[in-house]
Amino acid sequence: MRTLNDYFLTGKITTISTAGSSFVTAPDSGKIIKIYTTIKNAISSADAALSFEIGGVAVGGGGITITQSGSAAGDVDSATPSSANFITEGQPIEMITDGGSSTACECEVTFVIRRMG
């Protein structure tokens, strides 16, 4: 159940099939409690692995593997971070893809962040 202390931050990875990073900046401090991804089309040849970092430190338990087998537009995957998931106001979250798949595919990432307080 969401509380009034939760807010949602959305970022975009232009294509998960090319290794690289994208960033989104937190407007308020808090703890990332859930990460969701949604792809825009099917990927092929291999799975795409996504990871997330705050200040160069990996968010523990926050990795997501997007499976290519049976993938389709609108597929949702999620992770529940367990450590190194505190963010401060104005701090960027890095969204990293290993580029393991082929077929260009945009991915929306939603972070559920709980204000601590």
mmCIF file of C-alpha atoms in Angstrom:
data_model
loop_
_atom_site.group_PDB
_atom_site.id
_atom_site.type_symbol
_atom_site.label_atom_id
_atom_site.label_comp_id
_atom_site.label_asym_id
_atom_site.label_seq_id
_atom_site.Cartn_x
_atom_site.Cartn_y
_atom_site.Cartn_z
ATOM 1 C CA MET A 1 0.000 0.000 0.000
ATOM 2 C CA ARG A 2 1.288 3.422 -0.928
ATOM 3 C CA THR A 3 1.372 6.242 1.593
ATOM 4 C CA LEU A 4 1.389 10.010 1.178
ATOM 5 C CA ASN A 5 5.126 9.781 1.842
ATOM 6 C CA ASP A 6 5.699 7.892 -1.432
ATOM 7 C CA TYR A 7 6.501 9.655 -4.669
ATOM 8 C CA PHE A 8 7.211 8.368 -8.152
ATOM 9 C CA LEU A 9 10.144 9.298 -10.347
ATOM 10 C CA THR A 10 10.234 8.237 -13.982
ATOM 11 C CA GLY A 11 13.253 8.016 -16.262
ATOM 12 C CA LYS A 12 13.891 6.693 -19.748
ATOM 13 C CA ILE A 13 16.584 4.512 -21.259
ATOM 14 C CA THR A 14 16.666 5.294 -24.986
ATOM 15 C CA THR A 15 17.560 1.718 -25.889
ATOM 16 C CA ILE A 16 18.352 -1.196 -23.596
ATOM 17 C CA SER A 17 20.082 -2.937 -26.504
ATOM 18 C CA THR A 18 23.064 -0.572 -26.441
ATOM 19 C CA ALA A 19 25.360 -0.577 -23.405
ATOM 20 C CA GLY A 20 25.286 2.738 -21.582
ATOM 21 C CA SER A 21 23.857 4.916 -18.843
ATOM 22 C CA SER A 22 21.002 7.349 -18.398
ATOM 23 C CA PHE A 23 20.260 9.517 -15.380
ATOM 24 C CA VAL A 24 17.273 10.884 -13.514
ATOM 25 C CA THR A 25 17.473 13.316 -10.575
ATOM 26 C CA ALA A 26 15.553 12.886 -7.324
ATOM 27 C CA PRO A 27 13.520 15.973 -6.360
ATOM 28 C CA ASP A 28 13.337 14.904 -2.702
ATOM 29 C CA SER A 29 15.272 12.681 -0.301
ATOM 30 C CA GLY A 30 14.096 9.182 0.521
ATOM 31 C CA LYS A 31 14.528 5.455 0.110
ATOM 32 C CA ILE A 32 13.928 3.639 -3.181
ATOM 33 C CA ILE A 33 11.466 0.889 -2.243
ATOM 34 C CA LYS A 34 10.547 -0.438 -5.706
ATOM 35 C CA ILE A 35 11.777 -0.159 -9.294
ATOM 36 C CA TYR A 36 9.561 -0.948 -12.295
ATOM 37 C CA THR A 37 10.524 -1.160 -15.962
ATOM 38 C CA THR A 38 8.281 -1.210 -19.024
ATOM 39 C CA ILE A 39 9.598 -1.904 -22.525
ATOM 40 C CA LYS A 40 8.181 -0.412 -25.728
ATOM 41 C CA ASN A 41 8.721 -3.445 -28.011
ATOM 42 C CA ALA A 42 10.158 -6.959 -28.111
ATOM 43 C CA ILE A 43 13.909 -7.502 -27.789
ATOM 44 C CA SER A 44 15.845 -10.334 -29.412
ATOM 45 C CA SER A 45 18.961 -12.536 -29.239
ATOM 46 C CA ALA A 46 19.666 -12.177 -25.497
ATOM 47 C CA ASP A 47 18.334 -10.798 -22.208
ATOM 48 C CA ALA A 48 19.044 -7.202 -21.203
ATOM 49 C CA ALA A 49 20.432 -6.653 -17.705
ATOM 50 C CA LEU A 50 19.728 -3.347 -15.964
ATOM 51 C CA SER A 51 21.383 -2.058 -12.825
ATOM 52 C CA PHE A 52 21.066 1.150 -10.857
ATOM 53 C CA GLU A 53 23.588 3.264 -8.956
ATOM 54 C CA ILE A 54 23.482 6.201 -6.578
ATOM 55 C CA GLY A 55 26.750 8.126 -6.358
ATOM 56 C CA GLY A 56 28.625 5.305 -8.092
ATOM 57 C CA VAL A 57 27.371 2.684 -5.612
ATOM 58 C CA ALA A 58 25.148 -0.148 -6.863
ATOM 59 C CA VAL A 59 21.627 -0.239 -5.441
ATOM 60 C CA GLY A 60 21.521 -3.606 -3.646
ATOM 61 C CA GLY A 61 18.818 -5.962 -4.884
ATOM 62 C CA GLY A 62 17.837 -3.466 -7.546
ATOM 63 C CA GLY A 63 18.982 -5.308 -10.665
ATOM 64 C CA ILE A 64 16.423 -6.223 -13.312
ATOM 65 C CA THR A 65 16.757 -8.738 -16.141
ATOM 66 C CA ILE A 66 14.460 -8.173 -19.094
ATOM 67 C CA THR A 67 14.011 -11.552 -20.735
ATOM 68 C CA GLN A 68 14.059 -11.612 -24.525
ATOM 69 C CA SER A 69 12.151 -14.885 -24.849
ATOM 70 C CA GLY A 70 8.492 -13.941 -25.254
ATOM 71 C CA SER A 71 9.186 -10.237 -24.736
ATOM 72 C CA ALA A 72 6.621 -7.778 -26.071
ATOM 73 C CA ALA A 73 5.581 -4.154 -25.873
ATOM 74 C CA GLY A 74 4.265 -3.348 -22.414
ATOM 75 C CA ASP A 75 6.189 -6.048 -20.537
ATOM 76 C CA VAL A 76 6.761 -4.995 -16.928
ATOM 77 C CA ASP A 77 9.578 -6.195 -14.659
ATOM 78 C CA SER A 78 10.398 -5.063 -11.138
ATOM 79 C CA ALA A 79 12.883 -5.196 -8.288
ATOM 80 C CA THR A 80 12.735 -4.452 -4.576
ATOM 81 C CA PRO A 81 15.987 -2.783 -3.488
ATOM 82 C CA SER A 82 17.420 -4.027 -0.212
ATOM 83 C CA SER A 83 20.489 -1.862 0.436
ATOM 84 C CA ALA A 84 22.352 1.259 -0.733
ATOM 85 C CA ASN A 85 18.966 2.660 -1.787
ATOM 86 C CA PHE A 86 18.885 6.023 0.016
ATOM 87 C CA ILE A 87 18.807 9.103 -2.211
ATOM 88 C CA THR A 88 19.191 12.761 -1.272
ATOM 89 C CA GLU A 89 17.434 15.699 -2.858
ATOM 90 C CA GLY A 90 19.111 16.690 -6.119
ATOM 91 C CA GLN A 91 21.119 13.479 -6.382
ATOM 92 C CA PRO A 92 21.038 11.540 -9.671
ATOM 93 C CA ILE A 93 20.144 7.875 -10.033
ATOM 94 C CA GLU A 94 22.120 6.153 -12.771
ATOM 95 C CA MET A 95 20.228 3.630 -14.905
ATOM 96 C CA ILE A 96 22.681 1.237 -16.574
ATOM 97 C CA THR A 97 22.059 -1.289 -19.343
ATOM 98 C CA ASP A 98 24.543 -3.954 -20.395
ATOM 99 C CA GLY A 99 23.276 -3.820 -23.998
ATOM 100 C CA GLY A 100 23.034 -7.621 -24.085
ATOM 101 C CA SER A 101 19.958 -7.770 -26.283
ATOM 102 C CA SER A 102 19.489 -6.671 -29.858
ATOM 103 C CA THR A 103 16.646 -4.716 -31.454
ATOM 104 C CA ALA A 104 16.471 -1.096 -30.327
ATOM 105 C CA CYS A 105 14.004 -0.864 -27.442
ATOM 106 C CA GLU A 106 13.054 2.106 -25.295
ATOM 107 C CA CYS A 107 12.476 1.395 -21.611
ATOM 108 C CA GLU A 108 10.596 3.489 -19.069
ATOM 109 C CA VAL A 109 11.834 3.147 -15.487
ATOM 110 C CA THR A 110 9.694 4.116 -12.499
ATOM 111 C CA PHE A 111 11.210 4.487 -9.035
ATOM 112 C CA VAL A 112 8.920 4.408 -6.021
ATOM 113 C CA ILE A 113 10.642 6.524 -3.365
ATOM 114 C CA ARG A 114 9.485 6.814 0.231
ATOM 115 C CA ARG A 115 10.296 10.052 1.995
ATOM 116 C CA MET A 116 11.890 9.387 5.352
ATOM 117 C CA GLY A 117 10.787 11.448 8.088
#
